[in-house]
Amino acid sequence: MAIRYRRNINCLSADQLHDVREAYQALYDLPEASSDSFATLGGLHGLPSPSWCDHGAPGFLTWHRAYMRAFEKALQTVHCDVMLPYWNWSAGPTTGVPAPCRFPTYVHRNGATVSNPLYRGPIASAAGGGTTSRRPDIDTTTFGDIATAAQSAMSNGTFADFQGDLNGPHGSVHVRTGGQMGSVARAGFDPIFFLHHCNVDRLWWNWQQSHPGAPMPVGELTHPLDPFNRPFTQQWQTGADVVSTDDLGYRYQNWCLVLPPIRVWELIPVWLEPIALRRIRNARLVVRADRMPMESVELRVFVGDEKAVADDSTERNPAFAGSIGLFGMGDVPMDATQTAEGFDVGLNLTDHLVERCAHLLDDHGGDDEQAHAEREVASGRTEHGDHGEHGGGDEQHADPQGHQHDPAERTDSPTLAVRVTAFTADGAALSADRAPFGDIELIVE
């Protein structure tokens, strides 16, 4: 079975977020009697009766894992590549809900402003009808203390103790979000419910990774997870069926790299946890524009230590990662269709970034992953990632102004740098204000 990754909702690409929203909306639009409708799926948690959910032991973590997978499969009937994202309220001080869930409308991929299906959800008519809401001051509501409690739970050595200690912060998120999320009866109708419980499931997955071989109580393994049946049978799943997320086809991506917009000639320092440096699977620089350029431009990309990145030379410069050529139209006239067409051009940086990260770790003393984890536990941090007040997750933020991470304050951690330069066809430096393109984005997973 192919393994796919669930990501922090703050780390989704624009297309991935469009897919999630469109899949949610499609479930909203199904007839309520459909087994995949949001009315049916949201109602499994509370009203209308019977209420299937487990919130004590046994079954709290196992039942909700089966529930999240069932909901994810329903989303995938709309967009087969959709994976349920998580709301990471647990990595550090955060305020409010994630931005994709915060506003009543959004701009659809076709350019139209439409209702945001992650802002509110429809309540099944059998559960009273209407739509969900959250507490009036949700945008200023903080979750830092709940994150601390969740991180404390991660240090437990047994599944029973971990599950018991995680149940409290899980409930606090429900209560503090307010509205329908504040009670079992209708919590499942708020679209953020599934992002919240996806994060609960991620915490369990992380605990499993740090406690390999930890036994599950027999009562948990045999506990029936109704109404979720085993494939092609009429038998309910049990806890044993959901212990391994690999068997269910997914894992979690605990971090991502979020850079501010890249402007040519600017050097951007990037602070990364050592564990993140070891887990890079894909890296790509993408240049986007709303039309083909008239003037040919060559972009040269540098990633490495700050001294090498500041050097414009491409020969024998270990930071030089490659170039991107934008072949200009020159005097060739473009018709209306060509003028309206956008484009993107990419440069695969995976091998280069992995190599630079390896050198960086060696220069930094080869920071051992186990030692890093022990330092996190000692400091009360048991998840890898950003703890900035704005980020709300394990996404790694790189801000040259130090708003999220000031490398000067991270003397115990390695720092990379990114710089893109631009030259015309005759080799002259091209200033940023003449750049014939829009966004430059570095995507790292």
Coordinates of C-alpha atoms in Angstrom, one line a residue:
M1 CA 0.0 0.0 0.0
A2 CA 1.3 3.4 -0.9
I3 CA 1.9 5.7 2.0
R4 CA 0.6 9.3 1.8
Y5 CA 1.1 12.2 4.2
R6 CA -1.3 14.3 6.1
R7 CA 0.0 17.9 6.5
N8 CA -0.6 21.0 8.6
I9 CA -3.3 23.0 7.0
N10 CA -1.0 26.0 7.1
C11 CA 1.4 24.1 4.9
L12 CA -0.9 23.2 2.0
S13 CA -0.3 24.6 -1.4
A14 CA -3.0 26.8 -3.0
D15 CA -4.2 23.8 -5.1
Q16 CA -4.2 21.4 -2.1
L17 CA -6.3 23.9 -0.1
H18 CA -8.7 24.4 -3.0
D19 CA -9.1 20.6 -3.2
V20 CA -9.8 20.3 0.5
R21 CA -12.4 23.1 0.4
E22 CA -14.1 21.7 -2.7
A23 CA -14.3 18.2 -1.2
Y24 CA -15.9 19.6 1.9
Q25 CA -18.4 21.6 -0.1
A26 CA -19.3 18.5 -2.2
L27 CA -20.1 16.6 1.0
Y28 CA -22.2 19.5 2.2
D29 CA -24.1 19.3 -1.1
L30 CA -25.0 15.6 -1.0
P31 CA -28.5 14.5 0.0
E32 CA -28.5 14.1 3.8
A33 CA -29.4 10.4 3.4
S34 CA -26.2 9.7 1.5
S35 CA -23.7 7.6 3.5
D36 CA -20.9 10.1 2.5
S37 CA -22.9 13.3 3.2
F38 CA -21.6 15.7 5.7
A39 CA -24.9 15.4 7.6
T40 CA -24.3 11.6 8.0
L41 CA -20.6 11.8 8.8
G42 CA -20.9 14.7 11.1
G43 CA -23.8 13.1 12.9
L44 CA -21.8 9.9 13.8
H45 CA -20.2 11.8 16.6
G46 CA -23.3 12.9 18.5
L47 CA -26.8 13.8 17.2
P48 CA -28.9 12.4 15.7
S49 CA -28.9 9.3 18.0
P50 CA -27.3 6.9 18.4
S51 CA -24.1 8.6 19.4
W52 CA -21.2 6.3 18.4
C53 CA -18.2 8.2 19.7
D54 CA -15.9 7.0 22.5
H55 CA -14.3 9.6 24.8
G56 CA -13.0 7.5 27.6
A57 CA -11.0 4.3 27.7
P58 CA -11.0 2.0 25.9
G59 CA -11.6 3.5 22.4
F60 CA -10.9 7.3 22.6
L61 CA -7.9 7.3 20.3
T62 CA -8.7 4.2 18.2
W63 CA -12.4 5.2 17.5
H64 CA -11.5 8.7 16.4
R65 CA -8.7 7.3 14.2
A66 CA -11.2 5.1 12.4
Y67 CA -13.6 8.1 12.2
M68 CA -11.0 10.4 10.6
R69 CA -10.1 7.8 8.1
A70 CA -13.7 7.3 7.1
F71 CA -14.2 11.0 6.7
E72 CA -10.9 11.3 4.7
K73 CA -12.1 8.5 2.3
A74 CA -15.4 10.5 1.8
L75 CA -13.3 13.5 0.8
Q76 CA -11.3 11.4 -1.6
T77 CA -14.5 10.4 -3.5
V78 CA -14.4 14.1 -4.6
H79 CA -10.7 14.6 -5.1
C80 CA -8.8 11.4 -5.0
D81 CA -5.5 13.1 -3.8
V82 CA -7.0 14.9 -0.8
M83 CA -5.5 14.1 2.5
L84 CA -7.2 15.4 5.7
P85 CA -5.1 18.3 7.1
Y86 CA -4.5 18.9 10.8
W87 CA -4.9 22.0 12.9
N88 CA -1.7 22.1 15.0
W89 CA -2.8 23.8 18.2
S90 CA -0.3 21.7 20.1
A91 CA 3.2 22.8 19.1
G92 CA 3.4 26.1 20.9
P93 CA 1.5 29.4 21.6
T94 CA -1.1 30.0 19.0
T95 CA -4.1 32.4 18.7
G96 CA -7.4 31.7 17.0
V97 CA -8.1 29.0 14.4
P98 CA -5.9 28.6 11.2
A99 CA -6.3 31.3 8.6
P100 CA -8.1 28.9 6.0
C101 CA -10.8 28.4 8.6
R102 CA -11.1 32.0 9.8
F103 CA -13.0 33.9 7.1
P104 CA -16.6 33.4 5.8
T105 CA -15.5 33.6 2.1
Y106 CA -12.5 32.8 0.0
V107 CA -11.5 33.3 -3.7
H108 CA -12.1 30.1 -5.5
R109 CA -9.6 28.8 -8.0
N110 CA -11.8 30.2 -10.8
G111 CA -11.5 33.6 -9.3
A112 CA -15.0 33.9 -7.9
T113 CA -15.5 34.8 -4.2
V114 CA -17.6 32.0 -2.6
S115 CA -18.6 30.8 0.8
N116 CA -15.7 29.2 2.7
P117 CA -16.7 25.6 3.7
L118 CA -14.0 25.6 6.4
Y119 CA -15.6 28.5 8.2
R120 CA -19.0 26.9 9.1
G121 CA -20.8 23.7 8.3
P122 CA -24.4 22.6 7.9
I123 CA -26.0 20.9 10.9
A124 CA -28.1 17.9 9.9
S125 CA -31.8 18.5 10.0
A126 CA -32.3 15.6 12.4
A127 CA -29.9 17.4 14.8
G128 CA -31.7 20.7 14.6
G129 CA -30.6 22.2 11.3
G130 CA -28.9 25.5 10.7
T131 CA -25.1 26.2 10.5
T132 CA -22.3 26.1 13.0
S133 CA -20.5 29.0 14.6
R134 CA -17.7 29.5 17.1
R135 CA -17.2 31.8 20.1
P136 CA -17.3 35.5 19.2
D137 CA -13.8 36.2 20.3
I138 CA -12.2 33.1 18.6
D139 CA -9.7 35.2 16.7
T140 CA -8.1 36.4 19.9
T141 CA -8.5 33.1 21.8
T142 CA -5.2 31.6 22.8
F143 CA -4.2 27.9 23.0
G144 CA -0.7 28.1 24.5
D145 CA -1.5 26.5 27.8
I146 CA -3.4 23.6 26.0
A147 CA -0.3 23.1 23.9
T148 CA 1.8 22.7 27.0
A149 CA -0.6 20.1 28.4
A150 CA -0.4 18.1 25.2
Q151 CA 3.3 18.3 25.1
S152 CA 3.4 17.0 28.7
A153 CA 1.3 14.0 27.7
M154 CA 3.8 13.0 25.1
S155 CA 6.3 12.1 27.8
N156 CA 4.2 9.3 29.3
G157 CA 5.6 5.8 28.9
T158 CA 2.4 3.8 28.6
F159 CA -0.4 4.1 26.2
A160 CA -3.0 4.3 28.9
D161 CA -1.3 7.2 30.7
F162 CA -0.7 9.0 27.3
Q163 CA -4.3 8.6 26.2
G164 CA -5.6 9.7 29.6
D165 CA -3.4 12.8 29.7
L166 CA -4.2 13.7 26.1
N167 CA -7.9 13.5 26.5
G168 CA -7.9 16.7 28.7
P169 CA -6.2 19.1 26.2
H170 CA -8.3 17.5 23.5
G171 CA -11.5 18.5 25.4
S172 CA -10.1 22.0 26.2
V173 CA -9.7 22.7 22.5
H174 CA -13.4 21.8 22.0
V175 CA -14.5 24.0 24.9
R176 CA -12.3 26.9 24.0
T177 CA -13.3 26.9 20.3
G178 CA -16.9 27.2 21.5
G179 CA -20.1 27.1 19.5
Q180 CA -21.1 23.6 18.4
M181 CA -17.5 22.4 19.0
G182 CA -18.3 22.9 22.7
S183 CA -20.5 19.8 23.1
V184 CA -20.4 16.2 21.9
A185 CA -23.9 16.5 20.4
R186 CA -23.1 18.8 17.4
A187 CA -19.2 19.1 17.4
G188 CA -19.0 16.9 14.3
F189 CA -20.8 19.5 12.2
D190 CA -18.1 22.2 12.6
P191 CA -15.6 21.6 9.7
I192 CA -12.7 22.3 12.1
F193 CA -13.7 19.3 14.2
F194 CA -12.0 17.0 11.7
L195 CA -8.8 19.1 11.6
H196 CA -8.7 19.1 15.4
H197 CA -9.1 15.4 15.7
C198 CA -6.6 14.8 12.9
N199 CA -4.1 16.6 15.1
V200 CA -5.1 14.4 18.1
D201 CA -4.4 11.4 15.9
R202 CA -1.1 13.0 14.8
L203 CA 0.0 13.3 18.5
W204 CA -0.8 9.6 19.0
W205 CA 1.2 8.8 15.8
N206 CA 4.2 10.9 17.1
W207 CA 3.9 9.1 20.5
Q208 CA 4.0 5.8 18.7
Q209 CA 7.2 6.8 16.8
S210 CA 8.9 7.7 20.1
H211 CA 7.7 4.6 21.9
P212 CA 8.2 1.8 19.4
G213 CA 6.9 -1.5 20.6
A214 CA 4.9 0.0 23.5
P215 CA 2.1 -2.5 24.2
M216 CA -1.6 -1.6 23.7
P217 CA -3.9 -2.8 26.5
V218 CA -5.9 -5.9 25.4
G219 CA -9.1 -4.0 26.0
E220 CA -8.1 -1.4 23.5
L221 CA -7.1 -3.9 20.9
T222 CA -10.4 -5.8 21.1
H223 CA -12.7 -2.8 21.6
P224 CA -15.2 -2.6 18.7
L225 CA -15.1 0.6 16.6
D226 CA -18.7 0.7 15.4
P227 CA -20.1 1.9 13.0
F228 CA -16.8 1.5 11.0
N229 CA -16.7 -1.9 9.4
R230 CA -13.8 -3.9 8.0
P231 CA -13.6 -3.7 4.3
F232 CA -15.9 -6.1 2.4
T233 CA -17.3 -7.5 5.7
Q234 CA -20.1 -6.8 8.1
Q235 CA -17.8 -6.9 11.0
W236 CA -16.9 -3.8 13.0
Q237 CA -13.3 -2.8 13.1
T238 CA -11.5 -3.2 16.4
G239 CA -8.7 -1.2 18.0
A240 CA -6.2 -3.7 16.6
D241 CA -7.2 -2.7 13.0
V242 CA -6.1 0.9 13.4
V243 CA -2.9 0.7 15.6
S244 CA -0.7 1.1 12.5
T245 CA -1.3 4.1 10.3
D246 CA 0.9 2.5 7.6
D247 CA -1.8 -0.3 7.4
L248 CA -4.3 2.5 6.8
G249 CA -2.2 4.1 4.1
Y250 CA -1.0 7.4 5.8
R251 CA 1.6 9.0 8.0
Y252 CA 2.1 12.6 9.2
Q253 CA 4.4 15.3 7.9
N254 CA 5.3 17.2 11.1
W255 CA 6.9 20.2 9.5
C256 CA 7.2 22.3 6.4
L257 CA 9.2 25.3 5.4
V258 CA 7.3 28.6 5.0
L259 CA 9.4 31.3 3.5
P260 CA 8.3 34.9 2.9
P261 CA 8.1 36.0 -0.7
I262 CA 11.5 35.8 -2.4
R263 CA 12.8 38.9 -4.1
V264 CA 15.8 38.8 -6.4
W265 CA 19.1 39.9 -4.8
E266 CA 17.7 39.5 -1.2
L267 CA 19.4 37.1 1.1
I268 CA 16.9 35.2 3.3
P269 CA 18.2 33.3 6.4
V270 CA 16.4 30.1 7.1
W271 CA 16.5 28.6 10.6
L272 CA 15.7 24.9 10.7
E273 CA 15.5 22.3 13.5
P274 CA 18.3 19.7 13.0
I275 CA 15.6 17.0 12.7
A276 CA 13.9 18.9 9.9
L277 CA 17.3 19.0 8.1
R278 CA 17.3 15.2 8.1
R279 CA 13.8 14.8 6.8
I280 CA 13.7 16.7 3.6
R281 CA 12.0 14.6 0.9
N282 CA 11.4 17.2 -1.8
A283 CA 12.5 20.8 -2.5
R284 CA 11.6 22.9 -5.5
L285 CA 12.0 26.6 -6.4
V286 CA 9.0 27.8 -8.5
V287 CA 8.9 31.1 -10.5
R288 CA 5.4 32.2 -11.5
A289 CA 4.1 35.0 -13.8
D290 CA 0.8 35.9 -15.4
R291 CA 2.2 36.1 -18.9
M292 CA 5.3 35.1 -20.9
P293 CA 8.1 37.7 -20.4
M294 CA 9.2 39.9 -23.3
E295 CA 12.8 40.1 -22.0
S296 CA 14.9 37.0 -21.5
V297 CA 16.2 36.5 -17.9
E298 CA 18.4 34.1 -16.2
L299 CA 17.8 33.4 -12.5
R300 CA 20.7 32.0 -10.5
V301 CA 19.8 30.2 -7.2
F302 CA 22.0 29.9 -4.2
V303 CA 21.3 27.8 -1.1
G304 CA 23.9 27.3 1.6
D305 CA 25.8 29.1 4.3
E306 CA 25.4 32.9 4.3
K307 CA 28.9 33.7 3.1
A308 CA 28.7 31.4 0.0
V309 CA 25.2 32.5 -0.8
A310 CA 26.3 36.1 -0.8
D311 CA 28.9 35.3 -3.5
D312 CA 27.5 35.7 -7.1
S313 CA 30.0 33.3 -8.6
T314 CA 28.7 30.0 -10.0
E315 CA 32.1 28.2 -10.4
R316 CA 33.4 26.3 -7.3
N317 CA 30.7 27.9 -5.2
P318 CA 29.1 25.2 -3.0
A319 CA 26.0 27.3 -2.6
F320 CA 25.2 27.5 -6.3
A321 CA 22.1 25.3 -6.8
G322 CA 21.4 25.9 -10.5
S323 CA 19.7 28.4 -12.8
I324 CA 16.3 29.0 -14.4
G325 CA 16.2 30.5 -17.9
L326 CA 13.1 32.5 -18.8
F327 CA 13.1 32.7 -22.6
G328 CA 11.7 36.0 -23.5
M329 CA 9.3 36.6 -26.4
G330 CA 11.2 39.6 -27.8
D331 CA 9.5 41.2 -30.8
V332 CA 7.2 38.2 -31.4
P333 CA 3.6 39.5 -31.1
M334 CA 1.3 37.6 -28.8
D335 CA -2.3 37.2 -29.4
A336 CA -4.9 37.8 -26.7
T337 CA -4.9 34.1 -25.6
Q338 CA -1.1 34.0 -25.2
T339 CA -1.1 37.3 -23.3
A340 CA -3.6 36.0 -20.8
E341 CA -1.8 32.7 -20.2
G342 CA 0.3 32.4 -17.1
F343 CA 3.3 30.1 -16.6
D344 CA 5.5 28.6 -13.9
V345 CA 9.0 27.4 -14.2
G346 CA 10.7 25.2 -11.6
L347 CA 14.1 24.1 -10.4
N348 CA 14.4 20.9 -8.4
L349 CA 16.6 21.6 -5.4
T350 CA 16.2 18.3 -3.5
D351 CA 19.7 16.8 -4.0
H352 CA 21.4 20.2 -3.5
L353 CA 19.4 21.0 -0.3
V354 CA 20.0 17.5 1.2
E355 CA 23.7 17.8 0.5
R356 CA 23.9 21.4 2.0
C357 CA 22.0 20.2 5.0
A358 CA 24.3 17.3 5.6
H359 CA 27.3 19.6 5.4
L360 CA 25.6 22.0 7.8
L361 CA 24.9 19.3 10.3
D362 CA 28.6 18.1 10.1
D363 CA 29.8 21.6 10.6
H364 CA 27.4 22.0 13.5
G365 CA 28.8 18.9 15.2
G366 CA 26.5 16.3 13.6
D367 CA 23.6 17.1 16.0
D368 CA 22.3 13.7 17.0
E369 CA 18.5 13.2 16.6
Q370 CA 18.2 11.4 19.9
A371 CA 20.1 14.1 21.7
H372 CA 17.9 16.7 20.1
A373 CA 14.8 14.9 21.2
E374 CA 16.2 14.6 24.8
R375 CA 16.8 18.4 24.8
E376 CA 13.2 19.0 23.7
V377 CA 11.8 16.8 26.5
A378 CA 14.0 18.6 29.0
S379 CA 12.8 22.0 27.8
G380 CA 9.1 20.9 27.8
R381 CA 9.0 20.7 24.0
T382 CA 8.2 17.3 22.6
E383 CA 7.2 18.1 19.1
H384 CA 9.5 19.4 16.4
G385 CA 8.6 22.7 14.9
D386 CA 7.8 26.4 15.1
H387 CA 6.6 27.9 18.3
G388 CA 5.9 31.4 16.9
E389 CA 2.7 33.1 18.0
H390 CA 1.4 33.5 14.5
G391 CA 2.2 30.1 12.9
G392 CA 0.1 27.7 14.8
G393 CA 2.1 24.6 13.8
D394 CA 5.2 22.7 13.1
E395 CA 5.8 24.7 9.9
Q396 CA 9.2 26.2 9.9
H397 CA 9.1 30.0 9.4
A398 CA 12.0 31.9 7.9
D399 CA 11.6 35.6 8.3
P400 CA 14.5 38.0 7.5
Q401 CA 13.1 40.5 9.9
G402 CA 13.1 37.9 12.7
H403 CA 9.3 38.0 13.2
Q404 CA 9.2 34.2 13.5
H405 CA 12.7 33.0 14.0
D406 CA 15.7 35.2 14.7
P407 CA 18.8 33.2 13.9
A408 CA 20.8 35.3 16.3
E409 CA 18.6 33.8 19.1
R410 CA 19.2 30.3 17.8
T411 CA 22.9 29.9 18.3
D412 CA 22.5 26.2 19.1
S413 CA 20.9 25.5 15.7
P414 CA 22.1 25.6 12.1
T415 CA 21.1 28.3 9.6
L416 CA 20.8 28.1 5.9
A417 CA 20.4 31.0 3.5
V418 CA 18.6 31.4 0.2
R419 CA 19.3 34.0 -2.5
V420 CA 18.1 34.4 -6.1
T421 CA 20.0 36.7 -8.5
A422 CA 18.8 37.8 -12.0
F423 CA 20.6 38.7 -15.2
T424 CA 19.6 39.9 -18.6
A425 CA 20.6 38.1 -21.8
D426 CA 23.7 40.3 -22.1
G427 CA 24.9 39.4 -18.6
A428 CA 23.8 42.6 -16.9
A429 CA 22.3 42.5 -13.4
L430 CA 18.5 42.9 -13.5
S431 CA 17.0 44.9 -10.7
A432 CA 14.0 43.6 -8.7
D433 CA 11.7 46.3 -10.0
R434 CA 12.4 45.2 -13.6
A435 CA 11.7 41.5 -12.9
P436 CA 9.3 40.1 -15.6
F437 CA 7.7 37.6 -13.2
G438 CA 5.6 37.5 -10.1
D439 CA 6.1 35.1 -7.2
I440 CA 9.3 33.1 -6.4
E441 CA 8.4 30.4 -4.0
L442 CA 10.6 27.8 -2.3
I443 CA 8.6 24.7 -1.5
V444 CA 10.2 22.2 0.9
E445 CA 8.6 19.0 2.3

